[in-house]
Coordinates of C-alpha atoms in Angstrom, one line a residue:
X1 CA -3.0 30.7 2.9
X2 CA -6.4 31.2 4.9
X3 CA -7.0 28.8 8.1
X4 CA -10.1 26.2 7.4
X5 CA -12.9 26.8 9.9
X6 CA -14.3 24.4 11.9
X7 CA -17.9 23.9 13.6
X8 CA -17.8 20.8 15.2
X9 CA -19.8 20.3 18.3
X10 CA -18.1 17.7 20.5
X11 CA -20.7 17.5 22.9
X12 CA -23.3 16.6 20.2
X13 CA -24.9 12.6 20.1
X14 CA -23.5 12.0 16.5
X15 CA -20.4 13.7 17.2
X16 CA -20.0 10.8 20.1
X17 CA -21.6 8.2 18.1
X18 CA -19.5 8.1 15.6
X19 CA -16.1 8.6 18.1
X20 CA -17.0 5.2 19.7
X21 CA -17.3 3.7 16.7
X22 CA -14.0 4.6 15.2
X23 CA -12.3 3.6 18.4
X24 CA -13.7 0.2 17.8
X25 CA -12.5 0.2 14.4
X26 CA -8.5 1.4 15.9
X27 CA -8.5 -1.3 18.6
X28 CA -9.6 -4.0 15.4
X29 CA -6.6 -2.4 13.3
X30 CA -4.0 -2.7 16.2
X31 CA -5.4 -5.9 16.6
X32 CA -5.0 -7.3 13.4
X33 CA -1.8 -5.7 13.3
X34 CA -0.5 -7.5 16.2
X35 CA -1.7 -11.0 15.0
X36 CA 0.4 -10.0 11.2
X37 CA 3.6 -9.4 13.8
X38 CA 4.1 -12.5 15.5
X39 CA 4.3 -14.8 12.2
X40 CA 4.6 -17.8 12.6
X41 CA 3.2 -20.6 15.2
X42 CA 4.8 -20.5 18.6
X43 CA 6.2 -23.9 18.4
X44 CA 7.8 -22.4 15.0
X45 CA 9.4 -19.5 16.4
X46 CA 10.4 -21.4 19.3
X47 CA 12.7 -23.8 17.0
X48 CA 13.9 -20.6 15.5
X49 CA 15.0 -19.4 18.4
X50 CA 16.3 -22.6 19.5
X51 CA 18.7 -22.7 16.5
X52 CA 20.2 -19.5 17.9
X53 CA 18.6 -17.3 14.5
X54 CA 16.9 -13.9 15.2
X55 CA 13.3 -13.7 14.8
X56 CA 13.0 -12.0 11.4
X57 CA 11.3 -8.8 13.1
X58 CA 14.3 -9.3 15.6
X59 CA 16.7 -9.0 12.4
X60 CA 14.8 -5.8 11.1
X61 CA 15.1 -4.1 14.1
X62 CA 18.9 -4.6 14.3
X63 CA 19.5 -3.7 10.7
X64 CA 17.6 0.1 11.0
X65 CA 19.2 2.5 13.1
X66 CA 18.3 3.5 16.4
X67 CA 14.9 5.3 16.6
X68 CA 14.3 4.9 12.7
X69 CA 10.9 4.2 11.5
X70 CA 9.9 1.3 9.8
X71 CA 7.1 2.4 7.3
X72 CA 5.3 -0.9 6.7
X73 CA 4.0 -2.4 3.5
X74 CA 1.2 -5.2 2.8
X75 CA 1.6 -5.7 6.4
X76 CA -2.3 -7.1 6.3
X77 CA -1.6 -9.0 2.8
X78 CA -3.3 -12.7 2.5
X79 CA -5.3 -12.4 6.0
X80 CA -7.5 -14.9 5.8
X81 CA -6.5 -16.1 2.1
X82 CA -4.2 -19.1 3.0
X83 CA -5.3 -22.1 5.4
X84 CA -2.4 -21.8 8.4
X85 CA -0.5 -18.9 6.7
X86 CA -1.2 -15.6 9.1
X87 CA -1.3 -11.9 7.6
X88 CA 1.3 -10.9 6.0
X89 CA 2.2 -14.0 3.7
X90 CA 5.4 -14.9 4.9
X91 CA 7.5 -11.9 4.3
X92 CA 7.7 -8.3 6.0
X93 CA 8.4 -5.3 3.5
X94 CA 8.8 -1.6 4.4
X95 CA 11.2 1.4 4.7
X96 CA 13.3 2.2 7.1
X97 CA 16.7 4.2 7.5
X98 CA 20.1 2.4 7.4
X99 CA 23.3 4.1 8.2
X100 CA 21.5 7.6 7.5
X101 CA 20.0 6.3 4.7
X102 CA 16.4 4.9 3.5
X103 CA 16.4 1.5 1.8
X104 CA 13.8 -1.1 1.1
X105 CA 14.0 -4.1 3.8
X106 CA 12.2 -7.0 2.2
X107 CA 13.0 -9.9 4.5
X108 CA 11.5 -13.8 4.5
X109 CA 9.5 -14.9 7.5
X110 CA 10.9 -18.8 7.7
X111 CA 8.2 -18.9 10.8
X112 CA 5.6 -18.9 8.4
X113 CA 6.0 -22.2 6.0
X114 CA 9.3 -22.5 5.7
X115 CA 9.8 -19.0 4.3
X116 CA 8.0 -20.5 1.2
X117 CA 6.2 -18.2 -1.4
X118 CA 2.4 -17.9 -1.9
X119 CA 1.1 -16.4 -4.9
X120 CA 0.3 -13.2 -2.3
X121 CA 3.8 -13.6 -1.1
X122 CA 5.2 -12.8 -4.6
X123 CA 2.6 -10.1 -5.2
X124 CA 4.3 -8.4 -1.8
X125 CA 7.9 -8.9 -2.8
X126 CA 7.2 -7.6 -6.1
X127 CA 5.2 -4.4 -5.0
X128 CA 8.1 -3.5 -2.7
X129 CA 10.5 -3.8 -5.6
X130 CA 8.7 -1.6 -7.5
X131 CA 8.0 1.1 -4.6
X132 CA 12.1 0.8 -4.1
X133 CA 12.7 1.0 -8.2
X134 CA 10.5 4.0 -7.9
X135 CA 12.3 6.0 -5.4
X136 CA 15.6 5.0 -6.3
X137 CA 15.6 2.8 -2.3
X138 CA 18.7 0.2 -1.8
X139 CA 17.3 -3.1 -1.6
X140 CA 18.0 -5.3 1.4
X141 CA 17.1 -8.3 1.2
X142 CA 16.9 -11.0 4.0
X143 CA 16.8 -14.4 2.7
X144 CA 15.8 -17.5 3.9
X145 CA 13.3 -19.3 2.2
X146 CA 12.6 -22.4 0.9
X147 CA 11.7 -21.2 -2.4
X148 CA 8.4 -21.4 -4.2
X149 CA 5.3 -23.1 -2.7
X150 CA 5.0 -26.1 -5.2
X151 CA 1.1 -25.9 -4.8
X152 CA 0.8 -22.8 -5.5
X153 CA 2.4 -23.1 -9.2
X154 CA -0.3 -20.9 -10.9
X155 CA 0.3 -18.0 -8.8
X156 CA 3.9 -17.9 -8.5
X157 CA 5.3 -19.3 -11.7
X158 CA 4.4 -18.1 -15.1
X159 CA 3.5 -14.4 -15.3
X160 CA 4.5 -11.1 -14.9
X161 CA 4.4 -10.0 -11.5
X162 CA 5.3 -13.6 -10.0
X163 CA 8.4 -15.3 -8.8
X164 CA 10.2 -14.4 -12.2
X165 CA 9.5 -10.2 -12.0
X166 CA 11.3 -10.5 -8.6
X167 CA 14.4 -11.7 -10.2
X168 CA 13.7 -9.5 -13.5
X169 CA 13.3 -6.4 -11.2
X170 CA 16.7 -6.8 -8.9
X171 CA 18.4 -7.5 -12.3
X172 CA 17.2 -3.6 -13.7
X173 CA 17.3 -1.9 -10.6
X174 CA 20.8 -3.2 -10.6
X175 CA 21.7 -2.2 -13.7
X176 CA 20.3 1.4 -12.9
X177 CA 22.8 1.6 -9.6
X178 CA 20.5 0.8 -7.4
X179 CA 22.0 -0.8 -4.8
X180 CA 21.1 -4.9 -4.1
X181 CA 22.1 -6.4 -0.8
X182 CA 21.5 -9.8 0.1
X183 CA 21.6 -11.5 3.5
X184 CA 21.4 -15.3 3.5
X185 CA 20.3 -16.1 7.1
X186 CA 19.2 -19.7 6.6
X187 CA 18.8 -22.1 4.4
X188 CA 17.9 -20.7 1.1
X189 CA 16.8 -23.4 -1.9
X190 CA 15.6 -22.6 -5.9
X191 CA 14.5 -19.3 -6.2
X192 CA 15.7 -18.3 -2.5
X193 CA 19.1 -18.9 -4.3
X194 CA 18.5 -16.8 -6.9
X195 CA 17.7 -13.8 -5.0
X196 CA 20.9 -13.2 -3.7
X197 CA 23.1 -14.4 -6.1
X198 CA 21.7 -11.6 -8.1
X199 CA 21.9 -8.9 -5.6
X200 CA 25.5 -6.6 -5.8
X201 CA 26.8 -7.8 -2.8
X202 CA 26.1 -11.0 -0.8
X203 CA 26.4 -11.8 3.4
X204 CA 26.1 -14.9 4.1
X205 CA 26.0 -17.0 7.6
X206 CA 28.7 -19.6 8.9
X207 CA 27.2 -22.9 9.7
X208 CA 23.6 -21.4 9.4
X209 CA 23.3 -19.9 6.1
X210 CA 22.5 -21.8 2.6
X211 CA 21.9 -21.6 -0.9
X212 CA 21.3 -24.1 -3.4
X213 CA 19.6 -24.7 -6.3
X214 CA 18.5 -28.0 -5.3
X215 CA 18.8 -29.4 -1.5
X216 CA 20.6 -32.5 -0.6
X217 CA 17.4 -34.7 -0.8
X218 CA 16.5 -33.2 -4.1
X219 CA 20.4 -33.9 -5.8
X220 CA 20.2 -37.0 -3.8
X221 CA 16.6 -37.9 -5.9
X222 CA 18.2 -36.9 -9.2
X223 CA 22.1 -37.9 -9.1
X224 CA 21.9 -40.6 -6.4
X225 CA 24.8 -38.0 -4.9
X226 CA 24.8 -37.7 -1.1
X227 CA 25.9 -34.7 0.2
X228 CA 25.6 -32.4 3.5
X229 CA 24.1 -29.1 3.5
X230 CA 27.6 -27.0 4.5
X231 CA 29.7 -28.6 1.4
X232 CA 26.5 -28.5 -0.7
X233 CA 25.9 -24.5 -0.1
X234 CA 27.1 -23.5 2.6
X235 CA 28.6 -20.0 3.8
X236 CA 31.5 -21.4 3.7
X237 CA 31.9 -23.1 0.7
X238 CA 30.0 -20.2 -1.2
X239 CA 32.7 -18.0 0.3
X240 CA 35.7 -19.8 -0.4
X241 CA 35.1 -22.0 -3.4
X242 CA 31.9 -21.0 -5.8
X243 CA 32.0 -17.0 -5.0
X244 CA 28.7 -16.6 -4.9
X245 CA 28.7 -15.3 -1.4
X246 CA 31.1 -12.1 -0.6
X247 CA 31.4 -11.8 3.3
X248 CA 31.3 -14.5 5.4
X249 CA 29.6 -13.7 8.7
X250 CA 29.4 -15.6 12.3
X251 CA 26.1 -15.4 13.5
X252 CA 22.8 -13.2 12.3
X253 CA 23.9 -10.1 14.4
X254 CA 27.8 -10.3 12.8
X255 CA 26.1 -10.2 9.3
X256 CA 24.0 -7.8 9.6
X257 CA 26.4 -5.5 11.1
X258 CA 28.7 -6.4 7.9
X259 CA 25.3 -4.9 6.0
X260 CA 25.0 -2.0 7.9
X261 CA 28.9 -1.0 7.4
X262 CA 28.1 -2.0 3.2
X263 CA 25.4 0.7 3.0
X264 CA 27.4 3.1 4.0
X265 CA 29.8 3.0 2.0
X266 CA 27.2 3.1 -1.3
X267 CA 28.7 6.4 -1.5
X268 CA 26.5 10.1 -1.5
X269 CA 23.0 9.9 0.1
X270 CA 20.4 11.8 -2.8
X271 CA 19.4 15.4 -1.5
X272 CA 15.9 16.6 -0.7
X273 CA 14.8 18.5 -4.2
X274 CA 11.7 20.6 -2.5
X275 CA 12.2 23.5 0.1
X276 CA 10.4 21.9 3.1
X277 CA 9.2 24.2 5.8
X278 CA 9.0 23.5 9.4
X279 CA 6.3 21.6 10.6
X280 CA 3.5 22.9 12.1
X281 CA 0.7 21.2 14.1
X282 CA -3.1 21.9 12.8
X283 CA -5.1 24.1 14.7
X284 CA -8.0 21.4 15.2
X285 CA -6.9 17.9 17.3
X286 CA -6.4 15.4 14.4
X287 CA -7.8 12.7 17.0
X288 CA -11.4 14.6 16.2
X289 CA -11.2 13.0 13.2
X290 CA -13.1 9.9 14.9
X291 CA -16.1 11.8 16.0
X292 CA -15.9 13.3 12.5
X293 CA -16.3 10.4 10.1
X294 CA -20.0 9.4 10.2
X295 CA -20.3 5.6 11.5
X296 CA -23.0 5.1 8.9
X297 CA -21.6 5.0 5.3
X298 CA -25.1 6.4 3.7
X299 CA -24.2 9.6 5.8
X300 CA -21.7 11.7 4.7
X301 CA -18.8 13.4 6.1
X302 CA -18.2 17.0 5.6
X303 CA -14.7 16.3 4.7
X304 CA -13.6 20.3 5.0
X305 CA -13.5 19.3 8.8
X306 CA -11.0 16.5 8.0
X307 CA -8.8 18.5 6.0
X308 CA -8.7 21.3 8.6
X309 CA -7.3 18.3 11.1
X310 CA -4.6 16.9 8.5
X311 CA -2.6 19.8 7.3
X312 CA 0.1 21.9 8.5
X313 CA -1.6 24.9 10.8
X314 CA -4.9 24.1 9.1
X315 CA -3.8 26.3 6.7
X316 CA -5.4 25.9 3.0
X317 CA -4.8 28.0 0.0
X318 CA -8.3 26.6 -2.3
X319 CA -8.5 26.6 -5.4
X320 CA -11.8 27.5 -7.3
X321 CA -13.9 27.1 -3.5
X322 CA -17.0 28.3 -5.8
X323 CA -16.9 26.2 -8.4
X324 CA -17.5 22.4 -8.3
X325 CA -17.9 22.8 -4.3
X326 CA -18.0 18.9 -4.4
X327 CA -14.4 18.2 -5.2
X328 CA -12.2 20.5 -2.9
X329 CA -8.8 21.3 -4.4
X330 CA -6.1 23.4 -3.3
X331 CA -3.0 23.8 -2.0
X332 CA -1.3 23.2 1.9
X333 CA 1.5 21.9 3.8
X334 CA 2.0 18.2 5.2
X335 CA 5.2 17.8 7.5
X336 CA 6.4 20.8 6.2
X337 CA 6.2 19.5 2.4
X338 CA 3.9 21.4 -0.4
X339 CA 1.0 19.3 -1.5
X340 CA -2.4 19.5 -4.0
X341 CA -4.8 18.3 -2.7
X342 CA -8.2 17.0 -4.1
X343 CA -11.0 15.5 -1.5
X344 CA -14.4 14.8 -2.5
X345 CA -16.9 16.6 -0.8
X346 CA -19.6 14.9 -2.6
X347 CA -20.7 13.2 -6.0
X348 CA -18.7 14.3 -9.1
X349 CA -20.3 16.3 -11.0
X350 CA -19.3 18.0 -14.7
X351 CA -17.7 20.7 -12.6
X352 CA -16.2 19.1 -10.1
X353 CA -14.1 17.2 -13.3
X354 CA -13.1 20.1 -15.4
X355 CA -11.6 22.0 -11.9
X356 CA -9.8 18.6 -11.3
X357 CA -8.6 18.8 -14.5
X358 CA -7.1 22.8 -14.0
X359 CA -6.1 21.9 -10.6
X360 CA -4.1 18.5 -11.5
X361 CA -2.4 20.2 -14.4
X362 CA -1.2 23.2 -12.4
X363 CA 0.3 20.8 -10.0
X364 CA 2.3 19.0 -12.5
X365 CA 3.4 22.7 -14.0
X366 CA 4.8 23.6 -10.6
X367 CA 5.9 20.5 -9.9
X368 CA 3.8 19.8 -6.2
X369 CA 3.0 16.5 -5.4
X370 CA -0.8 15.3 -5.1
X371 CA -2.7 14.0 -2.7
X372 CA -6.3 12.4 -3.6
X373 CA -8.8 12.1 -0.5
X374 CA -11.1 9.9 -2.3
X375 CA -15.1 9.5 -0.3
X376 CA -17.1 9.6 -3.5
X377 CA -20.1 7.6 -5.1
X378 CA -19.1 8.3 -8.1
X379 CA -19.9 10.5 -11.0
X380 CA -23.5 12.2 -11.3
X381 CA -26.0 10.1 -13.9
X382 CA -29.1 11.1 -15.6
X383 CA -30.3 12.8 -19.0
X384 CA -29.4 15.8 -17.6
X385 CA -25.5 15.3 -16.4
X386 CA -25.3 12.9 -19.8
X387 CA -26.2 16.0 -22.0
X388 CA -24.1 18.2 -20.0
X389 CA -21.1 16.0 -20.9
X390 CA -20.5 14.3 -17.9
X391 CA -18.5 11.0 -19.9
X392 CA -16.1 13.4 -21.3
X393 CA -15.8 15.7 -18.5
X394 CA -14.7 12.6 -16.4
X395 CA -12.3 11.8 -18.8
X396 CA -10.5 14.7 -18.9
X397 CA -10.0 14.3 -15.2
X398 CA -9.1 10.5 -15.6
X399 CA -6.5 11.6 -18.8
X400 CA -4.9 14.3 -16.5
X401 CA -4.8 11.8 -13.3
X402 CA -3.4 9.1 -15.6
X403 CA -0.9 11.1 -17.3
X404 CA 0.3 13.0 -14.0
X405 CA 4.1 12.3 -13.6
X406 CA 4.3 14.0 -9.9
X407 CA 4.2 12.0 -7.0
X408 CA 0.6 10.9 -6.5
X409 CA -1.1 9.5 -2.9
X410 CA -4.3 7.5 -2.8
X411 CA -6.4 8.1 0.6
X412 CA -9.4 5.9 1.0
X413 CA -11.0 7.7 4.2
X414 CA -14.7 6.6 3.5
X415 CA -16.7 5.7 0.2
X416 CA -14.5 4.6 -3.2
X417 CA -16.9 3.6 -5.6
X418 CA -17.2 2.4 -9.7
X419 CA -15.4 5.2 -11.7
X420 CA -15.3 7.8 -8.5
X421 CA -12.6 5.5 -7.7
X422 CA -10.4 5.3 -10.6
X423 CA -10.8 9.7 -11.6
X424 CA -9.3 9.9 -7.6
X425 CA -6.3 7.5 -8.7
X426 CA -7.5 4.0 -7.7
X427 CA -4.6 1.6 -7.6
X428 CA -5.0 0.6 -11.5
X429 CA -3.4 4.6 -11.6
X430 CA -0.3 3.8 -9.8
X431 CA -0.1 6.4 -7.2
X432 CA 3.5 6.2 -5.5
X433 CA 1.4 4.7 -2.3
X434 CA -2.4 4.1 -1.6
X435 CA -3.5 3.9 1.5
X436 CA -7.1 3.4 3.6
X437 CA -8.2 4.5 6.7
X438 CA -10.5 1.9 8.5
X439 CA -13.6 3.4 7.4
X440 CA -12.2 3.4 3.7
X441 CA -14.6 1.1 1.0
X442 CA -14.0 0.5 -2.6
X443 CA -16.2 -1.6 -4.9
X444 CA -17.5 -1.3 -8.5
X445 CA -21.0 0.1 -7.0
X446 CA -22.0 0.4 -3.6
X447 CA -24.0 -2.6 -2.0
X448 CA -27.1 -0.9 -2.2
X449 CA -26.5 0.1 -5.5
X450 CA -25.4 -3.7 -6.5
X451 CA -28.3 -5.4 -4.8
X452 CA -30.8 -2.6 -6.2
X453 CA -29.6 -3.0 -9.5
X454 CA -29.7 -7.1 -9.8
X455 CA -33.5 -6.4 -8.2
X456 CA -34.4 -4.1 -11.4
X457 CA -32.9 -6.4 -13.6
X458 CA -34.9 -9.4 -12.1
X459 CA -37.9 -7.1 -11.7
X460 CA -38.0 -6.6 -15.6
X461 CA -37.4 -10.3 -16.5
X462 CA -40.6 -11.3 -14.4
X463 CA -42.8 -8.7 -15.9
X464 CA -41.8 -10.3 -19.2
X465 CA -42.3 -13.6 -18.1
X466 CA -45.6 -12.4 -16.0
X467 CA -44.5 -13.4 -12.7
X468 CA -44.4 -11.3 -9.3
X469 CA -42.8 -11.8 -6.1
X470 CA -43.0 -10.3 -3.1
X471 CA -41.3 -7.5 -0.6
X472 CA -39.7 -11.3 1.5
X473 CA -38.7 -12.9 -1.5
X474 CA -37.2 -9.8 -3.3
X475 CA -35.3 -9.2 -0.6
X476 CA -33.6 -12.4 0.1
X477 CA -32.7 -12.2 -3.6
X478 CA -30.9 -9.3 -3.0
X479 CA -29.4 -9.6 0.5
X480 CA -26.7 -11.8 -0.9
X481 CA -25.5 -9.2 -3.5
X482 CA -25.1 -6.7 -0.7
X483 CA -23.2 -8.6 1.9
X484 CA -20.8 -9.8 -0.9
X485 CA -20.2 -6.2 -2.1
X486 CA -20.0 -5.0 1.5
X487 CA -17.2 -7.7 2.5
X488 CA -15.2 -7.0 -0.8
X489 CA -15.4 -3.4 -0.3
X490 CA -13.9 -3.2 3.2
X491 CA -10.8 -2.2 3.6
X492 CA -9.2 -5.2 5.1
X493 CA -10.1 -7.3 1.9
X494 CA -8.2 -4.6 0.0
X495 CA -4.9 -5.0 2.5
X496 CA -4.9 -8.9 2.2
X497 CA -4.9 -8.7 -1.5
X498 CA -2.4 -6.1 -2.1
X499 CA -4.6 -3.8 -3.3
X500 CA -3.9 -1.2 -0.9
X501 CA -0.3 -0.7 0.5
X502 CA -1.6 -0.3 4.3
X503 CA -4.4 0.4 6.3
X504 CA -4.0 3.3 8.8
X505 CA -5.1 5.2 11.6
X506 CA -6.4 8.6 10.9
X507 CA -3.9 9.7 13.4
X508 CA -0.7 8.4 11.6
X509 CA -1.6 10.1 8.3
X510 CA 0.4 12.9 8.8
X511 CA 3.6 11.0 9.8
X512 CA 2.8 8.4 6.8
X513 CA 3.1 10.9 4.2
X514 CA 5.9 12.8 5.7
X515 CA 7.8 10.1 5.0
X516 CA 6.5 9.3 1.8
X517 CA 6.7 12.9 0.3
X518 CA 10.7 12.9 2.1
X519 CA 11.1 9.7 -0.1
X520 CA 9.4 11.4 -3.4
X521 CA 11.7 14.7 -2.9
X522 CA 14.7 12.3 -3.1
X523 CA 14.0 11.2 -6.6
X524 CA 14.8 13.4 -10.1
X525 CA 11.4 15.6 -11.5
X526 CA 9.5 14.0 -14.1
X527 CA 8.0 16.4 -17.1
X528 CA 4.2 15.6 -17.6
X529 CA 2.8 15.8 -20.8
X530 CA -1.4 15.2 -21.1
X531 CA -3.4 12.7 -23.2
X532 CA -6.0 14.6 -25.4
X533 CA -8.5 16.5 -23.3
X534 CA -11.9 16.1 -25.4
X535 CA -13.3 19.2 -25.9

């Protein structure tokens, strides 16, 4: 491999310029961040406390071992969504490593409503499950919730990827042995009940713990039956008499040191498939990276001077550097871990999609994961790119992205646009994880582009109808258009919807995929076979 060059000029005004504006953008993310940690209210967390529970943060940190990181998903998701409900929706999802191995903690927040699941909190349960089925993860769940959000009905309750595909998805990861641990912390009514009866193996809390199917003012409403929470469902009683439960624990810290002794005994931990070299710093301070990115979307980054900052001893082996020079592709190390790598270095042109094409396929032959660093427009339009085939060109690339069965990472580091988005494996692709970096934007079109292309369209209506307007009154037409596109394409809209697993700092990208790729190389090689490539 040949070390990427570098000509940055630290000293220069937009080299400055843009450094204090990414700072600005970190200290919003850390920000935000912090305000998703706490949960709940104080006076919530307070009576938490007060009932001698751990803080479910508290409970996370006990359950990982010492020094482990906790890689965080969704940790952003429903910000601003819900009236009283803080990021983060009421449950905290992530990896983290248990008794010397990784496993999915998905664990309820009962800070935060009761515990009680939003249509976004079902959308964040259900993407962990699928990030855990995906890489073969344990499950651990930490229950104590109040079951579904009655209000929310439409959202939660009756279609796939709701309340019912959390259940549906413990049930097959089950059946494929992967493992399904349960820890009932608190009282746990209606679907809380249901998620750990069906895990493998059940904890539940004396005196503290519950689980029911309906609560003692609910069987009280339909029987006229009065009975107490501890004979009703308690640990207790679930341990003893119904055998839902399996151990019976004392207090939060006794159960989930019972956990931590069940995981490891879930027998051998799966071996890392790839030969992973040591790591090795870049050459080039990664923290450059925030002088780097221009502040101003309509200027672009030369994104050869991010790559040169993100891989192992800026080394870069590139593949076809003379062709389609507006998509770089080639191959380096991350953490020690082979990768392909595609970043846009501009528009997408026919050229740029028929070396994606090569590139993705020789990846999936060799079996190296790929990582997309998508800052793109789009594809190039006109008579000219039309003739020269540019629809089926950029379906070739969209078949092979699609029908790539390696691992596959999304980076968002600046623009994301209309079909740029989807040929450098938007979400709708299911990269294993998709991630933004503050700057990251993603829309249909650009807000320009939106608000110019609503103008035409009215432009050509009132030449029909032999009206004019002016330069004011075009403008405020369009003004709308483009803060609307601007605000949907940010990258914190994307976290509180789900759409993107976590906004990160530029500086934790290397880390982030370490451990994503170490997760990846964990899990059995998939063959890849492609759709028809139109010639």
């Amino acid at each position: 491999m040949a070390p990427l060059k570098s000509d940055i000029v630290k000293s220069s005004d937009e080299y400055r310029s843009n450094y204090a504006a990414y700072v600005e953008r970190i200290a919003d993310l850390h920000q935000r961040r912090a305000a998703a940690a706490l949960g709940g209210s104080a006076r919530a967390r307070k009576l938490h406390k007060e009932r001698k529970q751990l803080l479910p943060r508290e409970r996370i940190a006990a359950l990982l071992d010492p020094g482990s990181p906790f890689l965080e998903f969704c940790q952003l998701a429903g910000d601003g969504i819900y009236e009283g409900v803080p990021a983060g929706g009421g449950i905290i999802t992530g990896v983290g490593m248990i008794s010397g191995r990784p496993c999915m903690v998905i664990a309820n927040d009962a800070t935060v409503k009761g515990g009680t699941y939003y249509g976004i909190t079902c959308k964040k349960h259900v993407r962990a499950q699928r990030f855990a089925w995906q890489h073969r993860l344990p499950c651990i769940t930490l229950v104590q919730s109040g079951g579904a959000n009655l209000p929310e009905q439409p959202d939660i309750f009756p279609d796939e990827g709701q309340f019912g595909s959390i259940f549906y998805q413990q049930v097959r990861m089950s059946a494929e042995g992967i493992p399904q641990i349960a820890i009932v912390h608190g009282p746990s009514t209606a679907g809380g009940a249901y998620m750990p009866a069906l895990c493998d193996e059940t904890v539940i809390v004396r005196n503290q713990g519950a689980m029911f199917l309906g609560g003692p003012q609910l069987v009280y409403a339909a029987t006229r039956e009065e009975v107490g929470i501890e004979p009703l469902g308690g640990g207790d009683m679930h341990s003893r008499v119904s055998g839902v439960t399996d151990h019976l624990a004392e207090n939060d810290s006794h159960a989930i040191a019972i956990t931590r002794d069940i995981v490891a005994n879930l027998g051998e931990i799966p071996p890392q498939r790839w030969s992973v070299a040591p790591v090795r710093a870049p050459r080039f301070d990664p923290a450059e990276i925030y002088g780097i990115v221009s502040a101003n979307p309509r200027i672009p980054t030369n994104n050869r001077d991010i790559l040169g900052r993100l891989v192992d001893d800026s080394e870069f082996h590139e593949f076809k550097p003379l062709y389609g020079d507006t998509l770089i592709t080639g191959f380096a190390r991350i953490m020690g871990f082979d990768v392909g790598i595609l970043c846009n270095n501009g528009v997408l042109f026919s050229e740029s999609a028929l070396k994606a094409t090569h590139f993705i396929d020789l990846c999936c032959k060799r079996n190296i994961p790929l990582l997309f660093i998508a800052d793109v427009t789009g594809f190039m339009v006109g008579r000219s790119a039309e003739e020269g085939g540019i629809t089926k060109h950029g379906a070739k690339m969209i078949t092979a992205v699609a029908s790539a069965n390696v691992p596959k990472y999304t980076l968002i580091i600046g623009n994301a646009y209309g079909a740029g988005y989807m040929a450098m494996c938007g979400r709708a692709f299911k990269p294993n994880a998709m991630m933004m970096w503050p700057s990251g934007r993603s829309a249909i079109m650009g807000p320009d582009q939106a608000a110019n292309t609503l103008a035409i369209v009215r432009d050509e209506a009132n030449q029909r109808e032999g009206k004019t307007w002016t330069d004011d009154e075009r403008e405020a037409y369009i003004a709308p258009t483009r803060r609307n596109f601007e605000a949907f394409a940010n990258a914190y809209n994307f976290a509180s919807h789900t759409w993107c697993d976590m906004v990160i700092d530029p500086l934790e990208t290397r880390q982030v995929m370490g451990l994503l790729l170490d997760l990846a190389g964990r899990v059995p090689q998939q063959v890849t076979t492609l759709g028809v490539l139109r010639m």
